[in-house]
Amino acid sequence: MLGEGIIKGMVETARNFVGSYSDPERLTTVEYPEDKIPAKENARNFPFLVYDGDDAARGLRCVACQICEKECPPKCIYIVKSKDKKPDYIGKPQFYPAVFDIDVSVCMSCQICVEVCPFEAIKMDTEFELSNPDRFGGLLQDKHRLAKSNEYYHKIHETEAAEVDARLAAEKAKAEAKARADAEAKAAAAAKAATAAATPKPAPNPTTVAPAK
Amino acid sequence: MIIGEFFRGLFLMIWRVATDQPEAKADLLAVFPPSARPVISAVLTVSPIIGIFATLFALTTLLERKGLGRIQNRLGPNRVGPFGILQPVADGLKMLTKEDIIPRSADALVHFLAPVVLAVPTILAFAVLPYGRNLVPVDMDAGILFFFAVGASTELAIFMAGWSSRNKYSLLGAMRAIAQMISYEIPLIISSVSVIMIAGSLSPVEIIAQQGRYLAGGFVPHWFVLTPWGLAGFIMFLIASLAESNRSPFDIPEAESELIAGHLTEYSGFKYALFFMAEYFGMFAVSGLAVTLFLGGWHAPFEFLEIVPSYVWFFAKLMGLVCLFIWVRGTVPRLRVDQLLNFAWKFMLPLSLLNLVVAAVWHFTAAWEFPGAGLGRWLLGAVMIGVPYVWLGRALSGSKKITQRTYRFAD
Ligand code: SF4
Ligand code: SF4
């Protein structure tokens, strides 16, 4: 009959109305500034730079390759490469960013910088309370504010960080194995050279071995 | 001396209003010279009406937001003041401090006039409603006619707003508003005509007086809503008044998903607040008329409750209807334009016309004398309106079979 559906609907809404008073379970609202729910693991909002160890300046993974700067669609990353080098996690000397700025107001949280970074140096943060009373300086985050420890990364994206760590460890092990193999080969060659010292052929210069990679 | 007289008059006026006595203003007016009395009297009548309804407006916006929130299992506003009760104050301050923007290509004069032209008739409509036993601002013989006449002129204001904004959404919203209001004006008036027929008067005071009797030992009020034609008329009146006051499910003139805000799109600041207020005032006025016509006006539901001041009953019934409107708004989704007009012309209009016949039959069977005549009369009326309702409902909704839709070009 005409109007039956409306009556049914009104009963349903009345049930909601009464139910929301008698049964707080029904209310889905989280009263935000007072209550917060922890961010979901897959949440993402704004990138940060990962560093290993305790010292942000020394452990920063970023090698200032500037790939992310070029790929960022709204062009909100600004990098100045360093003049000198510092060792990376394997021990190989690398450049590091002298300046690394990201503009919060421009970033669109697309995660492209994270996808393109070959060094697992930039990751997405779940922090979303980025508002700031200073609309110039406060919204431009420099490398000191962007740098966050690997432990923090583990805390917010547990699975992903474990994967990244495994990959880095594998790479490091591979590099070490290669270095060891190289060193052995070098030693063998040196020994061979030593045994063949009588011959006039010059031995290979031990200092010009290619860096381990 | 004269100041003492003034305060005595003021006190007597408040006392007499509170206790339902007639001639409340007499003593206060006697203080003033005779030439000033009409103006003072008008101010004394108008200012409480505007004050009370403005307060009710603030209250209703909060009630509506809270109620809708609860209906949707939300909390509703709860930040400003305890439980959010100061929210209307915050809203009002915000509205007043907003910049008043007039689009460059708008017709500035008409754009400015539209909210004023809207506010005047909506407030005028309050003039003829009896708020209590002795609280009738203007006791007009043709009060109902006056009410509908000023109520119909709000359409002009809405069209002015839509036209002068020079915005396609505004204009479309205004056109829809006109189509809707004109279509629903007819069932609104015809469903109240049945009351006028039975009461034999266009005066709201007289109509309420006729509903002032009690049957069954004071426990059944003689309200028109308790008759078959009255019930049908009341429901149709409510539906039509929902449409008249542009409220969901008939809010298509300002359907936000289609038209931004319809005729309100280009309004901001205080002008927007005026429109908003006029909308709620219109709702109060039309609910007040529904109370007057069908729910016995200021009469108490049971005879022994008549000792409670009469205006309490009026406002209680008014707020009850407003809560019903909020409930409906939280339940029913918006109609399409064609559904809306079909509903008005194919369903509401025939049924309200038929309701006139039922009212006439009710009138002429009043002389029935055999045992069980009252019940027989009631059943006759109920069948006369109920059967066509069911039949019309079937005929209109059953004509189209819902079938699988095929997409000829998309597959
Ligand atoms: S998330 Fe996207 S927009 Fe933001 S810095 Fe990375 S690449 Fe740029
Ligand atoms: S964050 Fe990654 S991609 Fe960007 S400069 Fe540093 S190492 Fe290169």
XYZ file of C-alpha atoms and ligand atoms in Angstrom:
640
model
C 0.000 0.000 0.000
C 1.150 3.517 -0.710
C 2.920 5.036 2.256
C 3.869 1.747 3.858
C 7.535 2.256 3.038
C 7.525 5.674 4.638
C 6.051 4.292 7.839
C 8.663 1.556 7.895
C 11.404 4.096 7.342
C 10.097 6.326 10.102
C 10.083 3.387 12.495
C 13.671 2.654 11.552
C 14.830 6.223 12.138
C 12.924 6.338 15.420
C 14.749 3.200 16.452
C 18.043 4.880 15.622
C 17.034 7.965 17.567
C 16.104 6.071 20.712
C 18.916 3.570 20.260
C 21.588 6.217 20.068
C 20.630 7.356 23.561
C 20.229 3.941 25.147
C 23.087 2.147 23.450
C 26.280 4.193 23.011
C 27.691 1.383 20.882
C 25.672 2.713 17.967
C 27.442 6.045 17.913
C 30.356 5.926 15.554
C 31.606 9.407 16.379
C 35.059 9.733 17.902
C 35.264 13.092 19.634
C 38.462 14.037 17.962
C 40.673 16.429 19.866
C 39.981 14.578 23.121
C 39.849 11.009 21.818
C 42.033 9.792 19.043
C 42.080 6.463 17.349
C 45.549 5.220 16.390
C 46.294 5.683 12.710
C 45.757 2.653 10.517
C 48.875 0.977 9.249
C 48.115 1.838 5.669
C 47.383 5.474 6.377
C 49.609 7.995 4.700
C 49.754 11.707 4.796
C 53.114 13.372 4.361
C 56.600 12.050 3.602
C 59.472 11.870 6.082
C 63.145 10.932 5.744
C 64.304 7.751 7.435
C 67.570 7.601 9.328
C 69.342 4.591 10.846
C 70.936 4.600 14.241
C 70.685 7.468 16.707
C 72.185 10.363 14.837
C 69.836 11.900 12.319
C 72.603 13.774 10.531
C 74.835 10.715 10.110
C 72.241 8.001 9.581
C 70.087 9.711 6.952
C 69.545 7.238 4.142
C 68.957 9.864 1.510
C 71.851 10.218 -0.938
C 70.509 13.377 -2.597
C 70.041 11.654 -5.910
C 67.157 14.086 -6.548
C 64.975 11.531 -8.275
C 62.081 12.346 -5.954
C 62.554 16.057 -6.579
C 62.152 15.473 -10.306
C 59.236 13.060 -9.972
C 57.149 14.947 -7.440
C 54.092 16.063 -9.442
C 53.470 19.385 -7.685
C 57.213 20.004 -7.321
C 57.210 20.555 -3.618
C 60.584 18.963 -2.836
C 63.743 21.086 -2.879
C 67.153 19.424 -2.553
C 70.667 20.790 -2.523
C 73.354 18.156 -2.863
C 76.299 18.216 -0.464
C 79.863 18.895 -1.579
C 81.439 16.181 0.557
C 80.452 12.566 1.085
C 79.600 10.429 4.059
C 79.403 6.664 4.327
C 75.986 5.084 3.796
C 74.643 2.018 5.574
C 77.030 -0.262 3.742
C 79.953 1.956 4.359
C 80.263 3.295 0.879
C 80.803 7.077 0.688
C 77.783 8.903 -0.711
C 76.515 12.434 -1.106
C 73.905 13.588 1.352
C 71.313 16.388 1.114
C 72.657 19.662 2.428
C 69.127 21.030 2.108
C 66.005 18.914 1.872
C 62.740 20.843 2.111
C 59.153 19.716 1.482
C 56.312 22.190 1.399
C 53.369 20.831 3.402
C 50.900 23.129 1.763
C 51.776 21.873 -1.717
C 52.308 18.180 -1.109
C 49.298 16.184 -2.253
C 50.223 12.970 -0.395
C 50.556 10.999 -3.608
C 53.459 8.847 -2.367
C 55.242 9.066 -5.715
C 58.449 10.250 -4.047
C 58.369 7.082 -1.949
C 57.795 4.846 -4.936
C 60.685 6.244 -6.952
C 63.307 6.451 -4.219
C 65.869 3.690 -4.885
C 67.389 4.001 -1.420
C 64.349 3.474 0.838
C 65.138 6.913 2.208
C 61.744 8.615 2.076
C 58.554 7.096 3.475
C 55.014 8.261 4.199
C 54.103 9.361 7.688
C 50.722 8.831 9.332
C 50.919 12.100 11.236
C 48.112 14.402 10.080
C 48.115 17.278 12.541
C 50.311 19.456 10.382
C 48.524 22.757 10.778
C 50.728 25.586 11.825
C 50.218 29.177 12.906
C 53.167 30.310 10.782
C 52.093 30.047 7.199
C 55.519 30.667 5.686
C 58.274 29.023 7.661
C 56.043 26.642 9.524
C 54.693 24.934 6.450
C 58.081 24.372 4.846
C 59.601 21.406 6.608
C 63.400 21.157 6.481
C 65.480 18.031 6.774
C 65.753 18.250 10.545
C 62.015 18.184 10.929
C 61.582 15.600 8.219
C 64.147 13.195 9.634
C 62.579 10.415 11.684
C 64.210 7.278 12.983
C 63.844 3.809 11.573
C 62.278 2.777 14.898
C 59.516 5.316 14.300
C 59.023 3.881 10.835
C 58.667 0.435 12.384
C 56.118 1.803 14.777
C 53.818 3.313 12.169
C 54.187 0.894 9.254
C 55.232 -2.351 10.842
C 54.946 -4.752 7.898
C 56.364 -2.398 5.355
C 59.334 -1.448 7.547
C 60.152 -5.097 8.192
C 60.176 -5.752 4.463
C 62.390 -2.760 3.831
C 64.804 -3.823 6.584
C 65.006 -7.352 5.175
C 65.720 -5.995 1.730
C 68.403 -3.644 2.995
C 69.985 -6.406 5.101
C 70.028 -8.716 2.073
C 71.641 -6.025 -0.008
C 74.168 -5.339 2.678
C 74.959 -9.034 3.035
C 75.341 -9.308 -0.715
C 77.637 -6.322 -0.777
C 79.689 -7.724 2.071
C 79.909 -11.124 0.405
C 81.003 -9.445 -2.762
C 83.542 -7.372 -0.882
C 84.814 -10.498 0.804
C 85.012 -12.342 -2.527
C 86.766 -9.379 -4.031
C 89.182 -9.255 -1.139
C 89.846 -12.992 -1.451
C 90.335 -12.671 -5.172
C 92.637 -9.773 -4.508
C 94.572 -11.742 -1.905
C 94.837 -14.681 -4.270
C 96.005 -12.407 -7.038
C 98.510 -10.805 -4.691
C 99.788 -14.206 -3.647
C 100.032 -15.191 -7.254
C 101.827 -11.996 -8.010
C 104.170 -12.629 -5.110
C 104.976 -16.117 -6.347
C 105.462 -14.744 -9.833
C 107.601 -11.854 -8.598
C 110.518 -13.196 -10.479
C 108.817 -12.518 -13.763
C 109.080 -8.902 -15.120
C 105.302 -8.536 -15.464
C 104.064 -5.754 -13.024
C 101.599 -6.754 -10.333
C 98.133 -5.070 -10.286
C 97.996 -2.036 -8.005
C 96.164 -3.140 -4.858
C 94.797 0.347 -4.170
C 92.777 0.636 -7.388
C 90.284 -2.112 -6.563
C 86.803 -0.996 -7.514
C 84.658 -0.029 -4.521
C 82.410 -2.800 -3.359
C 78.978 -2.676 -4.909
C 3.227 59.052 39.085
C 2.933 58.234 35.447
C 5.917 55.929 35.704
C 4.212 54.054 38.501
C 1.108 53.717 36.349
C 3.234 52.467 33.480
C 4.860 49.733 35.490
C 1.550 48.768 37.036
C 0.110 48.438 33.531
C 3.099 46.469 32.330
C 2.912 44.117 35.261
C -0.838 43.667 34.833
C -0.352 42.941 31.163
C 2.222 40.242 31.799
C 0.099 38.791 34.583
C -3.024 38.700 32.449
C -1.238 37.126 29.501
C 0.287 34.507 31.757
C -3.035 33.680 33.354
C -5.116 33.670 30.176
C -7.210 36.743 30.962
C -8.767 39.011 28.342
C -7.951 42.676 27.737
C -4.362 42.289 28.830
C -3.150 45.537 27.359
C -5.946 47.820 28.608
C -4.296 49.170 31.740
C -0.974 49.785 30.103
C -2.568 51.571 27.152
C -4.539 53.858 29.452
C -1.248 55.448 30.479
C -0.666 56.772 26.968
C -2.561 59.577 25.218
C -5.391 58.219 23.038
C -3.721 59.234 19.781
C -0.648 57.092 20.524
C -2.604 54.047 21.654
C -3.018 52.214 18.335
C 0.706 52.357 17.610
C 1.703 51.318 21.137
C -0.848 48.535 21.038
C 0.553 47.262 17.745
C 4.111 47.324 19.066
C 3.032 45.467 22.189
C 1.449 42.775 20.040
C 4.081 42.443 17.370
C 7.255 42.440 19.420
C 6.459 39.354 21.508
C 5.419 37.475 18.369
C 8.695 38.231 16.630
C 10.669 37.622 19.807
C 9.032 34.311 20.597
C 9.240 32.966 17.094
C 12.849 34.093 16.691
C 13.666 32.180 19.863
C 11.753 29.189 18.613
C 13.672 29.442 15.363
C 16.992 29.314 17.195
C 15.752 26.424 19.286
C 14.458 24.526 16.292
C 17.707 24.780 14.347
C 19.476 23.217 17.302
C 16.748 20.639 17.818
C 16.876 19.776 14.157
C 20.626 19.332 14.071
C 20.603 17.301 17.247
C 17.650 15.203 16.160
C 18.991 14.528 12.696
C 22.288 13.586 14.271
C 20.648 11.077 16.568
C 18.570 9.677 13.724
C 21.830 9.051 11.880
C 23.549 7.685 15.005
C 25.680 10.766 15.379
C 26.030 13.111 18.323
C 25.086 16.355 16.636
C 26.590 19.692 17.651
C 28.008 19.482 21.182
C 30.878 21.930 21.287
C 29.398 25.349 21.998
C 28.237 25.483 25.586
C 26.973 22.502 27.565
C 25.515 19.911 25.144
C 25.918 22.464 22.378
C 22.937 24.543 23.440
C 24.707 27.762 22.539
C 25.192 26.619 18.961
C 22.421 28.884 17.578
C 24.171 31.887 19.168
C 27.407 30.946 17.468
C 25.598 30.417 14.167
C 23.846 33.760 14.464
C 27.063 35.630 15.232
C 28.750 33.927 12.334
C 25.947 34.879 9.961
C 25.995 38.496 11.094
C 29.732 38.905 10.728
C 29.926 37.393 7.249
C 30.584 39.595 4.284
C 27.477 40.451 2.301
C 28.363 39.593 -1.278
C 26.316 40.788 -4.217
C 27.375 39.249 -7.536
C 28.609 41.877 -9.984
C 26.069 41.022 -12.653
C 23.170 40.650 -10.230
C 20.236 43.002 -10.235
C 21.300 44.710 -7.026
C 17.968 46.257 -6.066
C 15.876 43.125 -6.550
C 18.620 41.044 -4.989
C 18.421 43.252 -1.926
C 14.626 43.376 -1.830
C 13.998 39.638 -2.138
C 14.801 38.677 1.486
C 12.771 41.629 2.751
C 9.814 40.754 0.569
C 10.069 37.212 1.857
C 10.319 38.147 5.522
C 7.286 40.448 5.541
C 4.548 37.983 4.511
C 5.965 35.185 6.624
C 5.707 37.403 9.682
C 2.313 38.759 8.569
C 0.978 35.211 8.549
C 1.423 35.079 12.325
C -1.086 37.887 12.723
C -4.206 35.775 12.451
C -3.253 32.722 14.478
C -4.887 32.442 17.902
C -2.070 31.582 20.301
C -4.261 31.242 23.327
C -7.729 31.810 24.665
C -7.306 35.578 24.587
C -4.148 35.847 22.566
C -5.287 36.688 19.049
C -3.230 39.440 17.453
C -5.876 40.239 14.825
C -9.272 38.595 15.103
C -10.178 38.678 11.452
C -13.377 37.215 10.015
C -11.502 35.989 6.971
C -8.336 35.046 8.826
C -7.747 31.801 6.961
C -8.119 33.590 3.661
C -5.649 36.239 4.818
C -3.209 33.548 5.874
C -3.244 31.852 2.483
C -3.082 35.163 0.645
C 0.089 36.319 2.395
C 1.512 32.828 2.336
C 1.189 32.684 -1.439
C 3.143 35.898 -1.880
C 6.343 34.284 -0.638
C 6.655 32.689 -4.070
C 7.237 36.104 -5.547
C 10.158 36.701 -3.200
C 11.721 33.379 -4.040
C 11.460 34.065 -7.717
C 12.896 37.539 -7.201
C 15.848 35.965 -5.435
C 16.399 33.416 -8.167
C 15.992 35.842 -11.012
C 18.077 38.695 -9.654
C 21.048 36.524 -8.716
C 21.844 35.928 -12.365
C 22.985 32.440 -11.703
C 21.702 29.359 -13.448
C 21.349 27.414 -10.223
C 19.423 30.217 -8.578
C 17.090 30.523 -11.517
C 16.514 26.779 -11.805
C 15.880 26.603 -8.078
C 13.422 29.460 -8.256
C 11.563 27.868 -11.183
C 11.304 24.625 -9.289
C 10.130 26.497 -6.236
C 7.392 28.204 -8.216
C 6.234 24.954 -9.804
C 6.247 23.216 -6.453
C 4.578 25.921 -4.455
C 1.828 26.529 -6.943
C 1.107 22.814 -7.229
C 0.987 22.269 -3.500
C -0.907 25.444 -2.713
C -3.986 23.801 -4.204
C -4.150 20.629 -2.074
C -3.131 22.730 0.924
C -6.073 25.045 0.506
C -8.573 22.385 -0.544
C -7.727 20.213 2.429
C -8.390 23.140 4.717
C -11.576 24.007 2.878
C -13.178 20.891 4.344
C -12.626 22.354 7.804
C -14.048 25.672 6.694
C -17.097 23.861 5.282
C -17.797 22.037 8.506
C -17.069 25.006 10.739
C -18.932 27.339 8.460
C -16.463 30.102 9.132
C -13.205 31.530 7.854
C -12.280 32.882 11.252
C -9.594 30.936 13.111
C -11.130 31.918 16.431
C -14.499 30.497 15.430
C -12.920 27.308 14.058
C -11.115 26.736 17.347
C -14.275 27.480 19.310
C -16.044 24.706 17.411
C -13.350 22.237 18.452
C -13.637 23.195 22.095
C -16.126 20.509 23.140
C -15.257 17.199 24.770
C -16.949 13.870 24.261
C -16.915 10.693 26.354
C -16.730 12.460 29.684
C -13.988 14.893 28.797
C -11.518 12.357 27.506
C -12.084 12.637 23.766
C -11.600 16.137 22.421
C -13.830 17.277 19.604
C -10.900 17.972 17.306
C -11.435 17.766 13.589
C -8.446 15.460 13.221
C -10.483 12.724 14.911
C -12.994 12.543 12.086
C -12.290 10.561 8.892
C -12.261 13.635 6.663
C -10.283 15.529 9.276
C -7.632 12.859 9.526
C -7.270 12.616 5.766
C -7.298 16.382 5.489
C -4.715 16.717 8.250
C -2.332 14.296 6.575
C -2.734 15.976 3.223
C -2.346 19.353 4.852
C 0.893 18.205 6.467
C 2.289 16.842 3.212
C 1.361 19.990 1.358
C 2.776 22.198 4.079
C 6.052 20.289 3.952
C 6.177 21.189 0.290
C 5.114 24.772 0.962
C 7.891 25.297 3.452
C 10.427 23.672 1.092
C 11.413 21.030 3.541
C 12.746 17.596 2.884
C 11.502 15.446 1.118
C 10.240 18.387 -0.929
C 13.432 20.420 -0.781
C 14.094 20.199 -4.494
C 14.228 23.997 -4.978
C 17.406 23.984 -2.929
C 18.559 20.447 -3.583
C 22.189 20.796 -2.626
C 23.369 17.876 -4.721
C 21.820 19.310 -7.865
C 21.465 23.043 -7.426
C 23.998 24.028 -4.739
C 21.400 25.927 -2.744
C 18.872 26.929 -5.386
C 17.701 30.496 -4.974
C 19.955 30.932 -1.930
C 23.143 30.248 -3.879
C 24.193 33.877 -4.262
C 23.153 35.019 -0.814
C 25.465 35.368 2.112
C 25.593 36.911 5.524
C 22.494 38.442 6.986
C 20.410 38.110 3.830
C 20.988 34.390 3.846
C 20.034 34.357 7.508
C 16.804 36.167 6.623
C 15.935 33.550 4.026
C 16.749 30.824 6.447
C 14.653 32.459 9.132
C 11.756 33.000 6.755
C 11.830 29.328 5.871
C 11.518 28.324 9.510
C 8.957 31.033 10.198
C 6.937 29.680 7.296
C 7.130 26.247 8.841
C 5.953 27.568 12.202
C 3.128 29.514 10.609
C 1.846 26.604 8.587
C 2.167 24.263 11.588
C 0.293 26.831 13.625
C -2.471 26.795 11.047
C -2.541 22.995 11.084
C -2.901 23.149 14.867
C -5.687 25.675 14.508
C -7.591 23.831 11.826
C -7.244 20.226 12.874
C -5.727 19.890 16.325
C -8.091 22.079 18.292
C -5.832 25.121 18.515
C -5.135 26.060 22.103
C -7.572 23.554 23.604
C -6.199 20.935 25.952
C -6.399 17.294 24.892
C -8.487 16.380 27.961
C -11.050 18.493 29.703
C -9.379 18.423 33.115
C -6.175 19.782 31.580
C -7.895 22.995 30.540
C -6.535 24.604 33.716
C -3.088 24.668 32.135
C -2.731 28.023 30.323
C -4.021 27.733 26.781
C -0.913 29.056 25.009
C 1.086 26.171 26.498
C -1.053 23.755 24.533
C -0.754 25.742 21.367
C 3.022 25.842 21.497
C 3.270 22.227 22.620
C 1.259 21.131 19.595
C 3.278 23.429 17.374
C 6.553 21.981 18.567
C 5.137 18.492 18.218
C 4.443 19.145 14.553
C 7.878 20.679 14.097
C 9.451 17.552 15.596
C 7.380 15.476 13.190
C 8.763 17.562 10.323
C 12.292 16.958 11.561
C 11.608 13.259 11.841
C 10.292 13.146 8.290
C 13.322 15.077 7.108
C 15.595 12.530 8.700
C 13.758 9.665 7.047
C 12.530 10.386 3.564
C 14.898 11.027 0.654
C 14.271 13.860 -1.748
C 11.787 13.431 -4.594
C 12.485 14.023 -8.249
C 10.760 16.985 -9.859
C 8.467 14.834 -11.991
C 7.555 12.651 -9.019
C 6.788 15.756 -7.037
C 4.451 17.234 -9.624
C 2.807 13.898 -10.371
C 2.199 13.431 -6.695
C 0.621 16.847 -6.376
C -1.647 16.724 -9.405
C -2.503 13.062 -9.716
C -2.729 12.063 -6.100
C -3.113 14.955 -3.704
C -5.541 16.957 -5.783
C -8.119 14.180 -6.469
C -7.952 12.981 -2.894
C -8.370 16.425 -1.419
C -11.330 17.075 -3.714
C -12.832 13.777 -2.652
C -12.239 14.771 0.929
C -14.619 17.677 0.407
C -17.331 15.185 -0.542
C -16.561 13.118 2.542
C -16.833 16.238 4.675
C -20.169 17.025 3.082
C -21.455 13.502 3.759
C -20.241 13.849 7.345
C -22.158 17.082 7.651
C -25.407 15.637 6.351
C -25.209 12.414 8.340
C -25.003 14.431 11.557
C -28.758 14.015 11.804
C -28.614 10.199 11.881
C -30.510 8.959 14.877
C -30.388 5.130 14.912
C -28.193 3.244 17.443
C -24.527 3.090 16.427
C -24.971 6.078 14.170
C -21.731 7.702 15.315
C -19.674 4.639 14.520
C -21.519 4.065 11.233
C -20.863 7.624 10.178
C -17.191 7.279 11.006
C -16.853 4.018 9.094
C -18.710 5.404 6.097
C -16.338 8.348 5.939
C -13.276 6.183 6.439
C -14.317 3.845 3.609
C -15.139 6.751 1.335
C -11.622 8.160 1.671
C -9.693 4.947 2.353
C -10.774 2.922 -0.678
C -9.892 5.612 -3.231
C -6.584 6.120 -1.413
C -5.609 2.488 -1.775
C -6.881 2.306 -5.325
C -5.159 5.506 -6.404
C -1.941 4.426 -4.728
C -2.008 1.120 -6.616
C -2.918 2.729 -9.905
C -0.141 5.301 -9.709
C 2.683 3.182 -8.385
C 1.806 -0.169 -9.969
C 1.596 1.072 -13.529
C 5.303 0.675 -14.156
C 6.908 -2.719 -13.732
C 10.494 -2.641 -12.594
C 12.515 -4.562 -15.129
C 16.145 -5.217 -15.742
C 17.673 -2.210 -17.353
C 19.618 -2.839 -20.518
C 22.343 -0.537 -21.646
C 22.246 -0.557 -25.375
C 25.283 1.557 -25.986
C 27.383 0.930 -22.941
C 27.830 -2.827 -23.245
S 53.910 12.665 -1.671
Fe 53.755 13.316 -3.808
S 53.444 15.494 -3.660
Fe 54.160 14.877 -1.665
S 56.386 15.161 -1.751
Fe 55.967 13.055 -2.363
S 55.841 13.110 -4.599
Fe 55.623 15.206 -3.864
S 64.764 10.750 -0.929
Fe 65.380 9.084 -2.176
S 64.927 9.746 -4.274
Fe 64.868 11.565 -2.976
S 66.906 12.417 -3.148
Fe 66.883 11.122 -1.328
S 67.627 9.143 -2.066
Fe 67.021 10.314 -3.868
